[in-house]
Amino acid sequence: MSIQYAILGLLSRQPLTGYDLKKLFAEAETLYWSGNNNQIYRTLVKLHKANLVTQEVHHQEDAPARKVYTITTVGQEALLAWLQTPPELPQVRNHFMLQLTWADQLDDADLDNLLARYEEELRVKQMMIREQHQRDQSRTGNRATSRSPLLAARITERWLDYYGHELAWVQDLRRELL
Amino acid sequence: MSIQYAILGLLSRQPLTGYDLKKLFAEAETLYWSGNNNQIYRTLVKLHKANLVTQEVHHQEDAPARKVYTITTVGQEALLAWLQTPPELPQVRNHFMLQLTWADQLDDADLDNLLARYEEELRVKQMMIREQHQRDQSRTGNRATSRSPLLAARITERWLDYYGHELAWVQDLRRELL
DNA sequence: GCCGACATGTAATGGGTTACATGATTTA
DNA sequence: TAAATCATGTAACCCATTACATGTCGGC
């Protein structure tokens, strides 16, 4: 699949430029792309060629032109078709777990150090998601009665839950190894 | 980083051939590589050139030669150095969560269908990890008193926990959307 | 005067996947 | 006789990342 449906999805809410998308990807803690230029601008060109989006160039004086992309009806249909695609299992690439798999070769101090650093990383990430969650909630007004904000809320909650459990797990393990 | 340290790690326990490694990757539910030839054989050549492993060719009559790779002391040191490398956060690429992000555009039936399929996928995966866990435990004899099997047990338990929570979450969400 | 935000893009590289290619032996 | 397992490897491709490249404007 790839980033193209994420872009289509974002465009289905509002027209955006490549630069906007870049920022959105970079900011969103749960959208896992780095938000690098190469992919975004190339994908937009590709989507445009396939008539899934339209491009509108806004010339500005004394500033580079903004290219605003808007989803087309064809694009909407493509998005909808993708939404009905069979879901895949998450691909959890846990670099740390790999290290831990062989970490019995470390001495006690180095092992605890590894765990402690991971714990710290998790803490930071958890905090960042929590802040984003609160920002989102204050924007939507917290009433998750209709379906769309309910889904958004449950998704972020799941991410928070994930990092929370990962954190609790590593803390337990550290205590157990003392 | 990449697959090279996973290979070094596996070789640190016992000498193996490319084919052995391929199987190990394909079987292991928590090692996230597909276990494709290209990467494994290429990486082994690379490791060999870098003197991190030695290669021993076992000629067999009426069968292709087996190339058995053994980790060197340099390789052991490289592995140990990597183990002390700062851990990274897990990269969770959850395709399904992306779909769900825009899934408010689906009607009730399609949305429930999407969730139901995901639930089923999780169930299968959970079962496979559980089985692998039991196999591992019967091999090591379940006494996680020394450090190494304790780590192995905690790692698999964490994976089980992850899929368990993901499953519970999707079930709750389905109920909530009824 | 420098840095960060705005705004677009390209080049090089790495990491990973599927599919292709070959050929023997065992098992159903 | 068709398949699965053993055993090695290559080709083509996709997806993603970092770094490079260019240029304006506003604020400190």
Coordinates of C-alpha atoms (C1' of nucleotides) in Angstrom, one line a residue:
Chain A
M1 CA 0.0 0.0 0.0
S2 CA 2.0 3.0 1.3
I3 CA 1.7 6.6 2.0
Q4 CA -0.6 7.4 -0.9
Y5 CA -3.8 6.5 0.9
A6 CA -2.8 8.4 3.9
I7 CA -2.4 11.4 1.7
L8 CA -5.7 10.8 0.0
G9 CA -7.3 10.4 3.4
L10 CA -5.9 13.8 4.6
L11 CA -7.0 15.4 1.4
S12 CA -10.5 14.0 1.8
R13 CA -11.0 16.3 4.8
Q14 CA -9.5 19.4 3.2
P15 CA -7.4 20.6 0.3
L16 CA -3.7 20.8 1.2
T17 CA -0.3 21.6 -0.2
G18 CA 2.7 19.3 -0.1
Y19 CA 4.2 21.4 2.6
D20 CA 1.0 21.1 4.7
L21 CA 1.1 17.3 4.3
K22 CA 4.8 17.3 5.3
K23 CA 4.0 19.1 8.5
L24 CA 1.1 16.9 9.3
F25 CA 3.1 13.7 8.9
A26 CA 6.0 15.1 10.9
E27 CA 3.7 16.2 13.7
A28 CA 1.4 13.3 14.0
E29 CA 2.8 10.9 16.5
T30 CA 0.7 8.0 15.2
L31 CA 1.3 8.4 11.5
Y32 CA 4.5 6.6 11.2
W33 CA 6.1 8.4 8.2
S34 CA 9.0 10.7 8.7
G35 CA 7.2 13.3 6.5
N36 CA 10.1 13.6 4.0
N37 CA 9.8 15.6 0.9
N38 CA 10.8 13.1 -1.6
Q39 CA 7.9 10.7 -1.0
I40 CA 5.3 13.4 -0.5
Y41 CA 6.0 15.5 -3.6
R42 CA 6.5 12.4 -5.8
T43 CA 3.3 10.8 -4.5
L44 CA 1.3 14.0 -5.2
V45 CA 2.6 14.1 -8.8
K46 CA 1.6 10.4 -9.1
L47 CA -1.8 11.0 -7.7
H48 CA -2.3 14.0 -10.0
K49 CA -1.3 11.9 -13.0
A50 CA -3.9 9.3 -12.0
N51 CA -6.5 12.0 -11.7
L52 CA -7.1 11.2 -8.0
V53 CA -6.4 14.8 -7.1
T54 CA -6.4 18.1 -8.8
Q55 CA -3.7 20.7 -8.6
E56 CA -4.3 24.4 -8.3
V57 CA -1.3 26.7 -8.4
H58 CA -1.6 29.8 -6.3
H59 CA 0.9 32.3 -7.5
Q60 CA 2.1 34.6 -4.8
E61 CA 4.1 37.8 -5.1
D62 CA 7.6 37.5 -3.7
A63 CA 7.1 33.9 -2.6
P64 CA 7.1 30.5 -4.1
A65 CA 3.9 29.3 -5.7
R66 CA 1.7 27.1 -3.5
K67 CA 0.3 24.0 -5.2
V68 CA -3.0 23.2 -3.5
Y69 CA -4.2 19.6 -4.0
T70 CA -7.8 18.7 -3.9
I71 CA -9.2 15.2 -4.0
T72 CA -11.4 14.3 -7.0
T73 CA -14.5 12.1 -7.0
V74 CA -12.3 9.4 -8.5
G75 CA -9.9 9.9 -5.6
Q76 CA -12.8 9.6 -3.2
E77 CA -13.8 6.4 -4.7
A78 CA -10.3 5.0 -4.6
L79 CA -10.1 6.0 -0.9
L80 CA -13.4 4.3 -0.2
A81 CA -12.3 1.1 -2.1
W82 CA -9.1 1.0 0.0
L83 CA -11.1 1.4 3.2
Q84 CA -12.8 -1.9 2.3
T85 CA -9.5 -3.6 1.6
P86 CA -8.8 -6.5 4.1
P87 CA -6.9 -5.1 7.0
E88 CA -3.3 -6.3 7.7
L89 CA -1.7 -7.1 11.0
P90 CA 0.4 -4.4 12.4
Q91 CA 4.1 -4.6 11.6
V92 CA 5.8 -4.0 14.9
R93 CA 9.5 -3.6 14.2
N94 CA 10.8 -3.5 17.7
H95 CA 14.5 -2.9 17.5
F96 CA 14.8 -2.9 21.2
M97 CA 13.2 -6.4 21.6
L98 CA 15.8 -7.7 19.2
Q99 CA 18.6 -6.3 21.4
L100 CA 16.9 -7.8 24.5
T101 CA 16.8 -11.2 22.8
W102 CA 20.6 -11.4 23.0
A103 CA 21.0 -9.1 26.0
D104 CA 21.8 -12.0 28.3
Q105 CA 25.3 -11.5 26.9
L106 CA 25.5 -8.1 28.7
D107 CA 26.5 -7.7 32.4
D108 CA 23.9 -6.6 34.9
A109 CA 24.8 -2.9 34.7
D110 CA 24.7 -2.7 30.9
L111 CA 21.5 -4.6 30.8
D112 CA 19.8 -2.3 33.2
N113 CA 21.2 0.6 31.3
L114 CA 19.6 -0.6 28.1
L115 CA 16.3 -1.1 29.9
A116 CA 16.5 2.3 31.5
R117 CA 17.1 4.1 28.3
Y118 CA 14.2 2.3 26.6
E119 CA 12.0 3.3 29.5
E120 CA 13.0 6.9 29.1
E121 CA 12.3 6.9 25.4
L122 CA 8.8 5.4 26.0
R123 CA 8.1 8.0 28.6
V124 CA 8.9 10.8 26.2
K125 CA 6.8 9.3 23.4
Q126 CA 3.9 8.7 25.8
M127 CA 3.9 12.3 26.9
M128 CA 4.0 13.5 23.3
I129 CA 1.0 11.4 22.3
R130 CA -0.8 12.4 25.5
E131 CA -0.3 16.1 24.6
Q132 CA -1.5 15.6 21.1
H133 CA -4.5 13.7 22.4
Q134 CA -5.4 16.6 24.6
R135 CA -5.0 19.1 21.8
D136 CA -7.3 17.0 19.6
Q137 CA -9.9 16.7 22.3
S138 CA -10.0 20.4 23.1
R139 CA -10.5 21.0 19.4
T140 CA -13.4 18.6 18.9
G141 CA -14.9 19.5 22.3
N142 CA -14.6 16.1 23.9
R143 CA -18.1 14.9 23.1
A144 CA -17.4 11.7 21.3
T145 CA -21.0 10.9 20.6
S146 CA -21.0 10.9 16.8
R147 CA -19.1 8.2 15.1
S148 CA -16.2 10.0 13.6
P149 CA -14.7 11.7 16.7
L150 CA -15.4 8.5 18.6
L151 CA -13.1 6.5 16.2
A152 CA -10.4 9.2 16.4
A153 CA -10.6 9.1 20.2
R154 CA -10.4 5.3 20.4
I155 CA -7.5 5.2 18.1
T156 CA -5.4 7.6 20.1
E157 CA -6.4 5.9 23.3
R158 CA -5.2 2.6 21.8
W159 CA -1.8 4.2 21.1
L160 CA -1.6 5.6 24.6
D161 CA -2.5 2.2 26.0
Y162 CA 0.2 0.5 23.9
Y163 CA 2.9 2.8 25.2
G164 CA 1.6 2.6 28.7
H165 CA 1.8 -1.2 28.7
E166 CA 5.2 -1.2 27.1
L167 CA 6.3 1.1 29.9
A168 CA 4.8 -0.9 32.7
W169 CA 6.4 -4.0 31.2
V170 CA 9.9 -2.6 31.1
Q171 CA 9.5 -1.3 34.6
D172 CA 8.4 -4.7 35.9
L173 CA 11.3 -6.3 34.1
R174 CA 13.8 -4.0 35.6
R175 CA 12.5 -4.6 39.1
E176 CA 12.6 -8.3 38.5
L177 CA 16.2 -8.2 37.4
L178 CA 17.5 -6.2 40.3
Chain B
M1 CA 20.2 -1.0 11.5
S2 CA 18.8 -4.1 9.8
I3 CA 18.9 -7.8 9.7
Q4 CA 22.6 -8.2 10.2
Y5 CA 22.6 -8.1 14.0
A6 CA 19.7 -10.5 14.1
I7 CA 21.8 -12.9 12.1
L8 CA 24.8 -12.3 14.2
G9 CA 22.7 -13.0 17.3
L10 CA 21.4 -16.2 16.0
L11 CA 24.9 -17.3 15.0
S12 CA 26.1 -16.4 18.5
R13 CA 24.1 -19.4 19.8
Q14 CA 25.1 -21.9 17.1
P15 CA 26.6 -22.1 13.6
L16 CA 24.0 -22.1 10.9
T17 CA 23.5 -22.1 7.1
G18 CA 21.6 -19.5 5.1
Y19 CA 18.8 -22.0 4.8
D20 CA 18.6 -22.5 8.5
L21 CA 18.4 -18.8 9.1
K22 CA 15.8 -18.4 6.4
K23 CA 13.6 -20.9 8.3
L24 CA 14.2 -19.4 11.6
F25 CA 13.1 -16.0 10.4
A26 CA 10.1 -17.4 8.6
E27 CA 9.0 -19.4 11.7
A28 CA 9.6 -16.8 14.4
E29 CA 6.5 -14.8 14.9
T30 CA 8.3 -12.0 16.7
L31 CA 11.2 -11.6 14.3
Y32 CA 9.6 -9.4 11.8
W33 CA 11.5 -10.2 8.6
S34 CA 9.9 -12.3 5.9
G35 CA 13.0 -14.5 5.8
N36 CA 13.6 -13.9 2.1
N37 CA 16.7 -15.3 0.4
N38 CA 18.0 -12.2 -1.0
Q39 CA 18.7 -10.4 2.2
I40 CA 19.9 -13.4 4.1
Y41 CA 22.4 -14.7 1.5
R42 CA 23.6 -11.2 0.7
T43 CA 24.1 -10.3 4.4
L44 CA 26.0 -13.5 5.0
V45 CA 28.4 -12.6 2.2
K46 CA 28.8 -9.1 3.7
L47 CA 29.4 -10.5 7.2
H48 CA 31.9 -12.9 5.8
K49 CA 33.8 -10.2 4.0
A50 CA 33.9 -8.2 7.2
N51 CA 35.3 -11.2 9.1
L52 CA 32.4 -11.2 11.5
V53 CA 31.7 -14.8 10.5
T54 CA 33.6 -17.7 9.0
Q55 CA 32.3 -19.9 6.2
E56 CA 32.7 -23.7 6.1
V57 CA 31.6 -25.5 3.0
H58 CA 30.3 -29.0 3.7
H59 CA 30.2 -30.9 0.4
Q60 CA 27.6 -33.5 0.2
E61 CA 27.2 -36.3 -2.3
D62 CA 24.1 -35.9 -4.5
A63 CA 23.1 -32.7 -2.8
P64 CA 24.0 -29.0 -2.9
A65 CA 26.9 -28.0 -0.6
R66 CA 25.9 -26.5 2.7
K67 CA 27.7 -23.4 3.8
V68 CA 27.9 -23.3 7.5
Y69 CA 28.5 -19.9 9.0
T70 CA 30.1 -19.5 12.4
I71 CA 30.5 -16.2 14.4
T72 CA 34.1 -15.0 14.9
T73 CA 35.4 -13.3 18.0
V74 CA 35.3 -10.0 16.0
G75 CA 31.7 -10.9 15.3
Q76 CA 31.0 -11.5 19.0
E77 CA 32.5 -8.1 19.8
A78 CA 30.4 -6.4 17.1
L79 CA 27.3 -8.0 18.5
L80 CA 28.2 -7.0 22.0
A81 CA 28.8 -3.4 20.8
W82 CA 25.4 -3.3 19.1
L83 CA 23.7 -4.6 22.3
Q84 CA 25.0 -1.5 24.1
T85 CA 23.7 0.8 21.4
P86 CA 20.9 3.1 22.5
P87 CA 17.5 1.4 22.0
E88 CA 15.0 2.8 19.5
L89 CA 11.3 3.2 19.9
P90 CA 9.3 0.5 18.2
Q91 CA 8.1 1.4 14.8
V92 CA 4.5 0.3 14.7
R93 CA 3.2 0.4 11.2
N94 CA -0.4 -0.2 11.7
H95 CA -2.0 -0.3 8.4
F96 CA -5.4 -1.0 9.9
M97 CA -5.3 2.0 12.2
L98 CA -4.8 4.1 9.1
Q99 CA -7.8 2.6 7.5
L100 CA -9.8 3.2 10.7
T101 CA -8.7 6.8 10.7
W102 CA -10.8 7.4 7.6
A103 CA -13.3 4.7 8.3
D104 CA -16.1 7.1 9.2
Q105 CA -16.7 7.3 5.5
L106 CA -17.8 3.7 5.5
D107 CA -21.4 2.6 6.3
D108 CA -22.1 0.6 9.5
A109 CA -21.9 -2.8 7.8
D110 CA -18.6 -2.2 6.1
L111 CA -17.1 -0.7 9.2
D112 CA -18.1 -3.7 11.3
N113 CA -16.8 -5.9 8.6
L114 CA -13.4 -4.2 8.6
L115 CA -13.2 -4.5 12.4
A116 CA -14.3 -8.1 12.3
R117 CA -11.6 -9.1 9.8
Y118 CA -9.0 -7.4 11.9
E119 CA -10.2 -9.2 15.0
E120 CA -9.9 -12.5 13.2
E121 CA -6.4 -11.7 12.0
L122 CA -5.4 -10.9 15.5
R123 CA -6.9 -14.1 16.8
V124 CA -4.9 -16.2 14.4
K125 CA -1.6 -14.4 15.2
Q126 CA -2.2 -14.6 18.9
M127 CA -2.7 -18.3 18.6
M128 CA 0.5 -18.8 16.6
I129 CA 2.5 -16.9 19.1
R130 CA 0.9 -18.8 22.0
E131 CA 1.8 -22.1 20.3
Q132 CA 5.4 -21.0 19.7
H133 CA 5.6 -19.8 23.3
Q134 CA 4.5 -23.2 24.6
R135 CA 7.0 -25.0 22.3
D136 CA 9.7 -22.8 23.6
Q137 CA 8.7 -23.4 27.2
S138 CA 8.6 -27.1 26.8
R139 CA 12.1 -27.0 25.4
T140 CA 13.6 -24.9 28.1
G141 CA 11.7 -26.7 30.8
N142 CA 9.7 -23.7 32.1
R143 CA 12.1 -22.8 34.9
A144 CA 12.8 -19.2 34.2
T145 CA 15.2 -18.8 37.1
S146 CA 18.4 -17.9 35.3
R147 CA 18.5 -14.7 33.4
S148 CA 18.6 -15.8 29.8
P149 CA 15.3 -17.9 29.7
L150 CA 13.7 -15.3 31.9
L151 CA 14.3 -12.6 29.3
A152 CA 13.1 -14.9 26.5
A153 CA 9.9 -15.6 28.5
R154 CA 9.2 -11.9 29.2
I155 CA 9.7 -11.0 25.6
T156 CA 7.2 -13.5 24.3
E157 CA 4.8 -12.6 27.1
R158 CA 5.0 -9.0 26.0
W159 CA 4.1 -9.9 22.5
L160 CA 1.2 -12.0 23.7
D161 CA 0.1 -9.2 25.9
Y162 CA 0.2 -6.8 22.9
Y163 CA -2.0 -8.9 20.7
G164 CA -4.3 -9.6 23.6
H165 CA -4.8 -5.9 24.2
E166 CA -5.2 -5.1 20.6
L167 CA -7.9 -7.9 20.4
A168 CA -9.7 -6.7 23.5
W169 CA -9.7 -3.1 22.1
V170 CA -11.2 -4.0 18.8
Q171 CA -13.8 -6.1 20.5
D172 CA -14.8 -3.3 22.7
L173 CA -14.9 -0.9 19.8
R174 CA -17.2 -3.3 17.8
R175 CA -19.6 -3.5 20.8
E176 CA -19.6 0.2 21.2
L177 CA -20.5 0.8 17.5
L178 CA -23.4 -1.7 17.5
Chain C
dG1 C1' 23.2 39.1 10.2
dC2 C1' 21.5 34.6 11.3
dC3 C1' 17.8 31.4 12.1
dG4 C1' 13.4 29.5 11.5
dA5 C1' 9.2 29.2 8.7
dC6 C1' 7.4 29.0 4.1
dA7 C1' 7.6 26.2 -0.2
dT8 C1' 9.3 23.3 -3.8
dG9 C1' 11.9 19.8 -5.5
dT10 C1' 16.2 16.1 -6.6
dA11 C1' 20.0 12.6 -5.6
dA12 C1' 21.9 8.9 -3.3
dT13 C1' 21.3 5.2 -0.6
dG14 C1' 19.4 1.6 2.3
dG15 C1' 16.3 -1.8 3.5
dG16 C1' 13.0 -5.0 2.3
dT17 C1' 9.8 -7.7 -0.7
dT18 C1' 8.2 -11.0 -4.5
dA19 C1' 9.4 -13.6 -8.1
dC20 C1' 12.6 -16.0 -10.8
dA21 C1' 16.1 -19.8 -11.4
dT22 C1' 18.2 -24.4 -10.6
dG23 C1' 18.4 -29.0 -9.1
dA24 C1' 18.4 -33.1 -6.0
dT25 C1' 15.8 -36.1 -2.5
dT26 C1' 12.0 -37.7 0.0
dT27 C1' 7.1 -38.4 0.8
dA28 C1' 2.1 -38.9 -0.2
Chain D
dT1 C1' 3.7 -38.4 -10.4
dA2 C1' 3.1 -34.4 -8.0
dA3 C1' 4.3 -32.1 -3.9
dA4 C1' 7.3 -30.6 -0.3
dT5 C1' 11.9 -30.1 1.7
dC6 C1' 16.7 -29.2 1.2
dA7 C1' 20.0 -25.6 -0.5
dT8 C1' 21.8 -21.9 -3.0
dG9 C1' 21.5 -17.8 -5.4
dT10 C1' 19.9 -13.4 -8.8
dA11 C1' 16.7 -9.7 -10.8
dA12 C1' 13.5 -6.4 -10.4
dC13 C1' 11.1 -3.5 -7.8
dC14 C1' 9.0 -0.7 -4.0
dC15 C1' 9.1 2.0 -0.1
dA16 C1' 11.4 5.1 2.9
dT17 C1' 15.2 7.8 4.7
dT18 C1' 18.9 11.5 4.9
dA19 C1' 21.0 14.9 2.6
dC20 C1' 21.3 18.2 -0.9
dA21 C1' 19.6 22.4 -3.5
dT22 C1' 17.1 26.9 -4.0
dG23 C1' 14.9 31.1 -2.7
dT24 C1' 11.9 34.6 0.1
dC25 C1' 10.3 36.6 4.3
dG26 C1' 10.0 38.0 9.2
dG27 C1' 11.8 38.2 13.8
dC28 C1' 15.5 38.4 17.2

